[in-house]
CSV table of C-alpha atoms in Angstrom, one decimal:
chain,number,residue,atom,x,y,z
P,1,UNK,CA,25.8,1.6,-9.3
P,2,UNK,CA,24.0,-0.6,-11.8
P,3,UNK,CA,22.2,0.4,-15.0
P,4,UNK,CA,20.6,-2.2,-17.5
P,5,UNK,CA,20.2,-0.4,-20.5
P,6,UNK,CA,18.4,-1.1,-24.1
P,7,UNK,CA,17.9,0.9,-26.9
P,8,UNK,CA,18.0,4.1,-24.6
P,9,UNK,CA,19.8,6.3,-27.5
P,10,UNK,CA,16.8,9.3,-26.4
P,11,UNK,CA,17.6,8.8,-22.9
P,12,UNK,CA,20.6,7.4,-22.0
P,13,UNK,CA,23.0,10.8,-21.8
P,14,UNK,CA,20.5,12.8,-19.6
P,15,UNK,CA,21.0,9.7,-17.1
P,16,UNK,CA,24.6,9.4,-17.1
P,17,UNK,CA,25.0,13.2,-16.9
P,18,UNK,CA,22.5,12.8,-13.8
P,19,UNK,CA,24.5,9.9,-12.5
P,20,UNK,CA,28.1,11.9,-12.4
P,21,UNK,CA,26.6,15.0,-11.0
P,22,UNK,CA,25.8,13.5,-7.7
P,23,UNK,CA,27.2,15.5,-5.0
P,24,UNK,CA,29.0,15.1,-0.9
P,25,UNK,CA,31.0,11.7,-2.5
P,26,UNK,CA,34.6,11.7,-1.6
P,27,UNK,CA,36.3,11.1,-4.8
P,28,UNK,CA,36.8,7.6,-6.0
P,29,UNK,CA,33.6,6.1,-3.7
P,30,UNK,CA,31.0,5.9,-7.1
P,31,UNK,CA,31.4,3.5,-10.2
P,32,UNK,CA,28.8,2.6,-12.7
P,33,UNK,CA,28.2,-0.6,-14.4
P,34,UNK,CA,26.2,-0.4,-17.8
P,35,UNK,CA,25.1,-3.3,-19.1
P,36,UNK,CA,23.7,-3.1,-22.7
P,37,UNK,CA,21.7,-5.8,-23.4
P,38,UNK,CA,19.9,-6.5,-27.0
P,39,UNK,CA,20.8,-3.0,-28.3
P,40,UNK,CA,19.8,-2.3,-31.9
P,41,UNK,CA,19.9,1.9,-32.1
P,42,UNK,CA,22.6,3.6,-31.6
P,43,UNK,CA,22.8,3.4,-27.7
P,44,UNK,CA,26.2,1.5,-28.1
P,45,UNK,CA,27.9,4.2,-29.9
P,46,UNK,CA,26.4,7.0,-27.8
P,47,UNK,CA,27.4,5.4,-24.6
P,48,UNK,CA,30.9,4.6,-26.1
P,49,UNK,CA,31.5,8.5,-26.7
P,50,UNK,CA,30.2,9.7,-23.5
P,51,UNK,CA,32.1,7.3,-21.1
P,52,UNK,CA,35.6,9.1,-21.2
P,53,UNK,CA,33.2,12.5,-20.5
P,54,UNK,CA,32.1,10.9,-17.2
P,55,UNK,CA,34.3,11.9,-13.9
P,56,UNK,CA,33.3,8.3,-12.2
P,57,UNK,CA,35.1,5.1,-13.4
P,58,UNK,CA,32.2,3.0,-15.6
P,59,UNK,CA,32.4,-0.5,-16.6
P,60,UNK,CA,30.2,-1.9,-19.7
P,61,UNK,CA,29.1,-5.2,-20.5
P,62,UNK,CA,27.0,-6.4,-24.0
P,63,UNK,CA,25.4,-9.1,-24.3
P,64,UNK,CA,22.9,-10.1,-26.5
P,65,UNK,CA,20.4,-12.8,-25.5
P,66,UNK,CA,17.4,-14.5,-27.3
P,67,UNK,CA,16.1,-14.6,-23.4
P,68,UNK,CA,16.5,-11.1,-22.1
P,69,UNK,CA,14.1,-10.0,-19.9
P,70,UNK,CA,14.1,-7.5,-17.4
P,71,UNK,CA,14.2,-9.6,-13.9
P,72,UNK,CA,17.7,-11.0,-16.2
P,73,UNK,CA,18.9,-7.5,-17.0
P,74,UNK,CA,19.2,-5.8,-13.8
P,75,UNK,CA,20.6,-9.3,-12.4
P,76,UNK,CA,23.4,-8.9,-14.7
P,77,UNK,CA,24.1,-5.6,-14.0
P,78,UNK,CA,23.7,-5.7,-10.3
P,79,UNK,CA,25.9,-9.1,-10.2
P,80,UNK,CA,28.6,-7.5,-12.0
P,81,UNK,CA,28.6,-4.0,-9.2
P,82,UNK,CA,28.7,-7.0,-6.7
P,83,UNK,CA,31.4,-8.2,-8.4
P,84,UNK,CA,33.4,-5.0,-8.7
P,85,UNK,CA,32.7,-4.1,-5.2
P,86,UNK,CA,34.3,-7.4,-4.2
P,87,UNK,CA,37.2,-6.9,-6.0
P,88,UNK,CA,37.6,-3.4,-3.8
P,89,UNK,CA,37.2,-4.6,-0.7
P,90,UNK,CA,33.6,-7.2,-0.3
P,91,UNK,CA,31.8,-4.1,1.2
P,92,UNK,CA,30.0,-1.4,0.1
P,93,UNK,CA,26.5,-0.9,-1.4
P,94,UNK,CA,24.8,-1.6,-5.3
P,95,UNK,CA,22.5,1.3,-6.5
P,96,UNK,CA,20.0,0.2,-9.4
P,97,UNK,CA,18.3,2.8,-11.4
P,98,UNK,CA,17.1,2.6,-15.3
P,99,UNK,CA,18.3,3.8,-18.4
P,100,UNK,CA,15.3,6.3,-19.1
P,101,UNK,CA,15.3,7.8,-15.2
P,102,UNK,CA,17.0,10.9,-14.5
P,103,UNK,CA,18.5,10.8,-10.3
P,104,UNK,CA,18.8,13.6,-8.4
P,105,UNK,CA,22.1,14.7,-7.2
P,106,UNK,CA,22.0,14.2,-3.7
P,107,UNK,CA,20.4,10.5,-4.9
P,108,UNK,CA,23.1,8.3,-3.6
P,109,UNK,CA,24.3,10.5,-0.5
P,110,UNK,CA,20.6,10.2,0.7
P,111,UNK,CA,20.3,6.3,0.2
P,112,UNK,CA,23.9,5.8,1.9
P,113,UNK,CA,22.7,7.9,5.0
P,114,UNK,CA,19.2,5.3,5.3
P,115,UNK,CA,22.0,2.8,5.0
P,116,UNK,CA,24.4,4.8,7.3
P,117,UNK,CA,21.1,4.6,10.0
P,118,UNK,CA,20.4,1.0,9.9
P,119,UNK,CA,18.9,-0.3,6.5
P,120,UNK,CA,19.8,-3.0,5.0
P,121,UNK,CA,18.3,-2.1,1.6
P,122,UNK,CA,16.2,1.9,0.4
P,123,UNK,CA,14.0,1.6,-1.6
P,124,UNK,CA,12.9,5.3,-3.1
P,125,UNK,CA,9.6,7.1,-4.9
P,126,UNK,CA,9.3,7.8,-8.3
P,127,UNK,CA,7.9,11.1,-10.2
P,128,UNK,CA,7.0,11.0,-13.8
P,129,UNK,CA,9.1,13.5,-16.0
P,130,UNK,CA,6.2,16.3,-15.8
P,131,UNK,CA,7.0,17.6,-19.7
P,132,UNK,CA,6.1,14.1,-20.7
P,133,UNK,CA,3.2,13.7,-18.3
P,134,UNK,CA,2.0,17.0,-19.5
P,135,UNK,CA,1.2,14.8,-22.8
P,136,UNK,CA,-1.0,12.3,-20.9
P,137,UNK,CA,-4.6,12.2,-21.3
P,138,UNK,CA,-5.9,14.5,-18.1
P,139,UNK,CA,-7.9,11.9,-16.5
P,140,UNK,CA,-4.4,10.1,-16.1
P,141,UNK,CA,-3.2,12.4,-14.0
P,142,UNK,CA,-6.1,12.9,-12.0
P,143,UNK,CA,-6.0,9.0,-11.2
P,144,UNK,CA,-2.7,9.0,-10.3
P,145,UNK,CA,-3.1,12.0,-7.8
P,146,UNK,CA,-6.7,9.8,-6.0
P,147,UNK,CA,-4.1,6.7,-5.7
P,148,UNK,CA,-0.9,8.5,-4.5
P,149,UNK,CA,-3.6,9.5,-1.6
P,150,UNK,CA,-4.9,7.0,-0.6
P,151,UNK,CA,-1.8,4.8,-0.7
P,152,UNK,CA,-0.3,7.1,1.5
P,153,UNK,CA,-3.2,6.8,4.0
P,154,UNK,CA,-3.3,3.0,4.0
P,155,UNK,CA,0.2,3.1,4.8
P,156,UNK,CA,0.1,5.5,7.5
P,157,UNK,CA,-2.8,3.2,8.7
P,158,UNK,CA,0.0,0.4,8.2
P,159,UNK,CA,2.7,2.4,10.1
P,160,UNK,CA,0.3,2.8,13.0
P,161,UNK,CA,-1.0,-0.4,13.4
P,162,UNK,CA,1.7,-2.6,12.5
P,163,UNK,CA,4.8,-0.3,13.1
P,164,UNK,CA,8.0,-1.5,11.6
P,165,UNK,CA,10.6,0.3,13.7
P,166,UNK,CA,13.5,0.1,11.0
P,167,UNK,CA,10.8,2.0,8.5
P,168,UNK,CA,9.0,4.3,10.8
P,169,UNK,CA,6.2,6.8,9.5
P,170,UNK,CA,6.3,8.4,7.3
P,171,UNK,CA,7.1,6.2,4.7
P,172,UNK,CA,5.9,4.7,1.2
P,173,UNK,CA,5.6,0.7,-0.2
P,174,UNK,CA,6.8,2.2,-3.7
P,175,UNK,CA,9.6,-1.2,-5.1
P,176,UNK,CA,10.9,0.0,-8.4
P,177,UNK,CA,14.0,-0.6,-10.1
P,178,UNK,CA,14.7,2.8,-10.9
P,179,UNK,CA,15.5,3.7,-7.3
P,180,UNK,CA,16.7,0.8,-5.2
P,181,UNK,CA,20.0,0.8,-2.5
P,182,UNK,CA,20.9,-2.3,-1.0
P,183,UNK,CA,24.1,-3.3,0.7
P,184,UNK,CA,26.3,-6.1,-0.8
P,185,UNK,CA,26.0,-8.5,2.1
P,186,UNK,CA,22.3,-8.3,1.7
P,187,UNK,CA,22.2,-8.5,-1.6
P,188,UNK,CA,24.3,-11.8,-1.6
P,189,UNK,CA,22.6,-12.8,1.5
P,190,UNK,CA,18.7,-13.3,-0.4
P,191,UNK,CA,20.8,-14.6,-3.3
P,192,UNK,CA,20.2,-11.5,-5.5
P,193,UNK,CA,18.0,-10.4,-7.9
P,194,UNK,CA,14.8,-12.4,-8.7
P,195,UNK,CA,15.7,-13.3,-12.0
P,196,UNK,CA,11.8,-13.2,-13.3
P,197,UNK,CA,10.4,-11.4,-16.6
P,198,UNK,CA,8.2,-9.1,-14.8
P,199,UNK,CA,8.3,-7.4,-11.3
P,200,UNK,CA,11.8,-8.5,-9.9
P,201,UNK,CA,12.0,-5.5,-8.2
P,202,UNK,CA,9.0,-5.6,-6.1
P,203,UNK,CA,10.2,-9.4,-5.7
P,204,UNK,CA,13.8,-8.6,-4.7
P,205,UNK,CA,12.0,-6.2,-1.3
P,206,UNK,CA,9.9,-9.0,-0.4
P,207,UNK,CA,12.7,-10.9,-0.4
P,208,UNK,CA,14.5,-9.2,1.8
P,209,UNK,CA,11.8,-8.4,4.1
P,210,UNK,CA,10.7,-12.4,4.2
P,211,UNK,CA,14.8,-12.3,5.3
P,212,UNK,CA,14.2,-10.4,8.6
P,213,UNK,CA,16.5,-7.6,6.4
P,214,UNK,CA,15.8,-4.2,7.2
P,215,UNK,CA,14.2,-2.0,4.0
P,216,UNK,CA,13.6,1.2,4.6
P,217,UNK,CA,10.9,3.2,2.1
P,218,UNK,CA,12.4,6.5,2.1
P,219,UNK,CA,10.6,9.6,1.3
P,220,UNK,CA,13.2,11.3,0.7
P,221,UNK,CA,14.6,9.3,-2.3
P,222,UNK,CA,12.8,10.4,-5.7
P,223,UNK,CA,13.8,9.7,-8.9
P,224,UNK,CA,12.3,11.4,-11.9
P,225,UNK,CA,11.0,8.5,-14.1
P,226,UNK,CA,9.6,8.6,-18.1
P,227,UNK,CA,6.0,8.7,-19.1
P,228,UNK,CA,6.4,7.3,-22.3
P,229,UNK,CA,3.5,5.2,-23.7
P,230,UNK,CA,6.3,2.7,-25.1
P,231,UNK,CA,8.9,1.0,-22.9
P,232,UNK,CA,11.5,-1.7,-23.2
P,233,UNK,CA,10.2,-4.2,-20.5
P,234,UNK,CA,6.7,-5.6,-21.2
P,235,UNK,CA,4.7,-4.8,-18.1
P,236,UNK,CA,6.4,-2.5,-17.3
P,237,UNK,CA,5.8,1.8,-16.5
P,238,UNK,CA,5.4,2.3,-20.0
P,239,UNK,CA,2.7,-0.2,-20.1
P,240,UNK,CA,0.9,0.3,-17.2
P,241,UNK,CA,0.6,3.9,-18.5
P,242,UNK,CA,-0.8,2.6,-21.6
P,243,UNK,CA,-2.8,0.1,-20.6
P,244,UNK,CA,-4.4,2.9,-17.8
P,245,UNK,CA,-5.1,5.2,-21.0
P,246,UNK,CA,-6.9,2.2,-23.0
P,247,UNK,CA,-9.1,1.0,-20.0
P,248,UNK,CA,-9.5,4.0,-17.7
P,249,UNK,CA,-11.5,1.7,-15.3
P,250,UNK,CA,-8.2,-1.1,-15.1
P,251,UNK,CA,-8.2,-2.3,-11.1
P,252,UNK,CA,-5.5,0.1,-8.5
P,253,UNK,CA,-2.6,-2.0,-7.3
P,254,UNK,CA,-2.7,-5.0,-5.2
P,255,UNK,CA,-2.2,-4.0,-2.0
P,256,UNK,CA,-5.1,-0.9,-2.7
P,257,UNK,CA,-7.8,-2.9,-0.7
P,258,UNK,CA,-11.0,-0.9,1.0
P,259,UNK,CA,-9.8,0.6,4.1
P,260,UNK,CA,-11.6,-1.9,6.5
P,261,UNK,CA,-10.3,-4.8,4.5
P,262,UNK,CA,-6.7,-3.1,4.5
P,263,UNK,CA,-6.9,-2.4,8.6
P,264,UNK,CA,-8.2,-6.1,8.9
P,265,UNK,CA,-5.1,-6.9,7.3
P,266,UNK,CA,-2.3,-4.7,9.3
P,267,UNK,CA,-4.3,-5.9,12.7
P,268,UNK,CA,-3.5,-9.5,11.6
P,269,UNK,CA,-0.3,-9.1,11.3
P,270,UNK,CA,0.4,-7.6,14.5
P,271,UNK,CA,-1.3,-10.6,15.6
P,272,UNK,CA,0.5,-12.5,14.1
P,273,UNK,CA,4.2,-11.1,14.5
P,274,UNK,CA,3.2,-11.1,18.4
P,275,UNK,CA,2.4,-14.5,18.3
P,276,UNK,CA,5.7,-15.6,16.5
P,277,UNK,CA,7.8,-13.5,18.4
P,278,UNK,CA,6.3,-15.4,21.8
P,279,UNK,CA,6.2,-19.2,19.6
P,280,UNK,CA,2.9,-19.3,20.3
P,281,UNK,CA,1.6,-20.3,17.0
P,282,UNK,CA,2.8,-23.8,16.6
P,283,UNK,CA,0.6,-24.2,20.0
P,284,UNK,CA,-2.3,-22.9,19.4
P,285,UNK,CA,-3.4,-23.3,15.8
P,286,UNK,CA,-6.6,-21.1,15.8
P,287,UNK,CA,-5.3,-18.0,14.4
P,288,UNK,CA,-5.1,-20.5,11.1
P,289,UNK,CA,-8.8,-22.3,11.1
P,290,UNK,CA,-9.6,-18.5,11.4
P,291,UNK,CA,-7.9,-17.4,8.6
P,292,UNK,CA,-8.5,-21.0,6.2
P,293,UNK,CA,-4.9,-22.2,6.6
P,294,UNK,CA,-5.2,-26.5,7.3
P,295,UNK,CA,-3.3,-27.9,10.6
P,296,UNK,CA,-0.4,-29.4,8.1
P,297,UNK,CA,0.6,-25.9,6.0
P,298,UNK,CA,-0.2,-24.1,9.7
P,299,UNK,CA,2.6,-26.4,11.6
P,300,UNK,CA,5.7,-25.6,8.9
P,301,UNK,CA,4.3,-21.7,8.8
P,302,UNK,CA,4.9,-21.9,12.5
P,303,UNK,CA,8.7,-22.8,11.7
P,304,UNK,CA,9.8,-20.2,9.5
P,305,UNK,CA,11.1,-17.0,10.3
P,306,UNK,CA,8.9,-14.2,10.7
P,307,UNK,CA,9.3,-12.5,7.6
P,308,UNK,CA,9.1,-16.0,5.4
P,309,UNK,CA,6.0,-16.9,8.0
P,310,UNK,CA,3.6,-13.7,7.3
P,311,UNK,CA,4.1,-14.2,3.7
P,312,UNK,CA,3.6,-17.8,3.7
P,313,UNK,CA,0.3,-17.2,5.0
P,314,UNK,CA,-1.1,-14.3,3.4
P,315,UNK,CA,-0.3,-16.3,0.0
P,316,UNK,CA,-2.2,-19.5,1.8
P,317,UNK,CA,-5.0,-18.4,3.3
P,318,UNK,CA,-8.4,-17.4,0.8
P,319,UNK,CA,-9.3,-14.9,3.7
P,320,UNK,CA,-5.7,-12.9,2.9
P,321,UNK,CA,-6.1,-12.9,-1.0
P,322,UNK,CA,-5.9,-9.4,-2.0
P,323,UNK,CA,-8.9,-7.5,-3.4
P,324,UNK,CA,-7.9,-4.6,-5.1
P,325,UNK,CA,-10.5,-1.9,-6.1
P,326,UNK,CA,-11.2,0.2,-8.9
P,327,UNK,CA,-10.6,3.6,-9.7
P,328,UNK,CA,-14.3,4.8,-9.3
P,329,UNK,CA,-14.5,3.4,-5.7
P,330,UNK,CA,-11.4,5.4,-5.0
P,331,UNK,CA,-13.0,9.2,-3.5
P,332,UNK,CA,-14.9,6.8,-1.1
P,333,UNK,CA,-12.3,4.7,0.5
P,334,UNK,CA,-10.1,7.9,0.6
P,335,UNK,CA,-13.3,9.5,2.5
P,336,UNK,CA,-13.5,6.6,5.1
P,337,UNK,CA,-9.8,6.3,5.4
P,338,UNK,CA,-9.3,10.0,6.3
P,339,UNK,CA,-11.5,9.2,9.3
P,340,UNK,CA,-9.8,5.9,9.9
P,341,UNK,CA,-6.6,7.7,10.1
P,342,UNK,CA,-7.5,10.5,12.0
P,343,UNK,CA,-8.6,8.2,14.6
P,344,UNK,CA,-5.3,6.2,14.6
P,345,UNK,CA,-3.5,9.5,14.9
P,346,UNK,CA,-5.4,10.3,18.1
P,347,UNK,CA,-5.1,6.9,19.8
P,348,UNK,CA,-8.8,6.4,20.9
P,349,UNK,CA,-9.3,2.7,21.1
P,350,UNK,CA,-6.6,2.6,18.3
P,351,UNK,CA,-7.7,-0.7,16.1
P,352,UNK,CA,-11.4,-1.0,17.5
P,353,UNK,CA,-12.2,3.1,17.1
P,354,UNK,CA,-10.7,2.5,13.6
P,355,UNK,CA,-12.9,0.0,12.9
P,356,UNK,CA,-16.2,1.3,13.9
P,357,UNK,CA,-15.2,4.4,12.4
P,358,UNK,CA,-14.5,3.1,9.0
P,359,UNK,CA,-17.6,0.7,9.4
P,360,UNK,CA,-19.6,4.1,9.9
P,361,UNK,CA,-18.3,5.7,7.2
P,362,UNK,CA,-18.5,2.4,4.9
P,363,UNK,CA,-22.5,2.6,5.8
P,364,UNK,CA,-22.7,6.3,5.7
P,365,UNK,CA,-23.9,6.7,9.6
P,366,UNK,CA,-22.1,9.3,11.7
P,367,UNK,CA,-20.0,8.3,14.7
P,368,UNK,CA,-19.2,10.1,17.4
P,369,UNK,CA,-15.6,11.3,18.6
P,370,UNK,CA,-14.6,10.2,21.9
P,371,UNK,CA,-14.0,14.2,22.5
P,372,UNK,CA,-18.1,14.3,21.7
P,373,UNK,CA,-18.5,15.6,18.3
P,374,UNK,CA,-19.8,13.7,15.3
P,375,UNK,CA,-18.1,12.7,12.7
């Protein structure tokens, strides 16, 4: 397992404590890397006094660095857990988590068993610590629960259109460091961490999928996470928490589109991956005049593997540019999702019912169910 850790002194013993009270591990199959990085509190002593308490072997590193950042933190400490695991054998699997979470003890027996099915990498949910998100303004909160909803309808609506059969409903599209599993082949195999100031972790799961590596988002895997208002990575929880409690109107994530735009986009990429999988796109080049992609950049899309393929294109074409929305339009788009997704769930017509429905619902008409009521 691999922890990057700075100035963590309020945190740091509640996550080891959580980190050696993980339970159904034979003896001997868990070690712990921590690698303090630019520590100037007493995190150094702390952890120092509470490593011969731990039952799991630990390795530290320290290093300071004018650089550090946290894409380079939780390189280091995952290189080093792919280091150590190579010295034991060149198998096994590197956990990440932060210095300010709190696992729970069946953490790493549930991320081995995704593994132990077929993943290549687990990537887990997150839950803020609720004591600490008891101290949030309310309308925090409240924000969080509209999102959580309707990003779990968009990605059932994702699951269903575009199924990925190594990450079957239900699922999530939550990538954060505090609660990713990935085995060392794969990790070696993508070249490792991004090693970028801000977002590595959501960079490290595209990488993977753009590898044709099998992620699975496990629902199963939560890790309770801090709600502090002051963190130790710019842009990171702490100040997207922040930054959400000074502009209450700040845009929803990326991928939070309006539900038609959203089903536009899964329907594409089944397209798409049905296209590739047949190499039909380097002989017919219309899916790209439709989506804004010139004959040259269209012909080396066409090439690449699947994975590297859909995301060369989505980051090409104008028509693909995400379009987040804002909070207020959130109660909405939840509305015409539910319909969306009830639809997909029954099967009628399955992308055009979806459609229409969500059309409706986007113009406020009614439209009738196939089993003759009105929606």
């Amino acid at each position: 397992m691999a922890v990057p850790v700075r100035n963590e002194e309020e945190r740091i013993a509640a996550c080891l404590k959580a980190i050696d009270a993980q339970e159904g591990l034979e003896p001997g199959r868990l070690g712990l890397v921590l690698f303090l990085n630019n520590c100037t509190d007493g995190t150094e002593a702390l952890v120092s006094a509470l490593v011969p308490t731990l039952s799991i072997p630990v390795r530290v590193l320290s290093e300071d660095f004018s650089g550090a950042h946290a894409g380079w933190a939780r390189r280091r400490a995952m290189d080093a857990a792919a280091a150590w695991l190579g010295d034991a054998g060149n198998t096994g699997i590197i956990l990440s988590t932060d210095a300010d979470s709190r696992v729970p003890p069946n953490w790493v027996a549930r991320n081995r068993a995704a593994i132990r099915a077929g993943a290549d990498a687990v990537a887990g949910r997150v839950e803020l610590d609720a004591a600490e998100a008891a101290l949030l303004p309310p309308s925090l909160p409240a924000r969080g629960r509209l999102e959580d909803l309707y990003d779990a309808l968009i990605t059932e609506a994702e699951a269903r259109i575009d199924p990925d059969p190594h990450d079957p409903w239900p699922c999530h599209r939550t990538a954060i460091g505090a609660t990713l599993a990935v085995t060392r082949s794969a990790y070696l195999a993508v070249g490792g961490m991004p090693e970028i100031p801000l977002g590595e972790d959501g960079a490290f799961i595209a990488r993977l999928l753009e590898h044709g590596l099998r992620v699975r988002h496990a629902t199963d895997v939560c890790v309770t996470i801090s709600a502090r208002l002051a963190g130790r990575a710019p842009g990171g929880v702490a100040d997207t928490i922040r930054s959400r409690c000074e502009e209450p109107d700040a845009l929803c994530d990326a991928r939070m589109e309006t539900f038609p735009r959203a089903v536009r986009r899964y329907a594409w990429r089944r397209r798409f991956r049905r296209m590739h999988d047949r190499g039909l796109l380097a002989r017919n080049e219309a899916w790209a005049r439709a989506i804004g992609i010139a004959p040259v950049e269209a012909r080396r899309i066409a090439a690449l593997p699947l994975g590297q393929a859909i995301a060369e294109a989505e980051r090409l074409s104008p028509d693909l540019a995400y379009r987040p929305i804002g909070p207020r339009q959130l109660p909405d788009q939840i509305r015409i999702a539910r319909l969306g997704v009830a639809a997909l769930r029954l099967g009628f017509g399955l992308l055009g019912f979806a459609r229409r429905i969500a059309g409706s619902a986007a113009s406020g008409r009614p439209v009738a169910d196939p089993r003759g009521s009105r929606i």
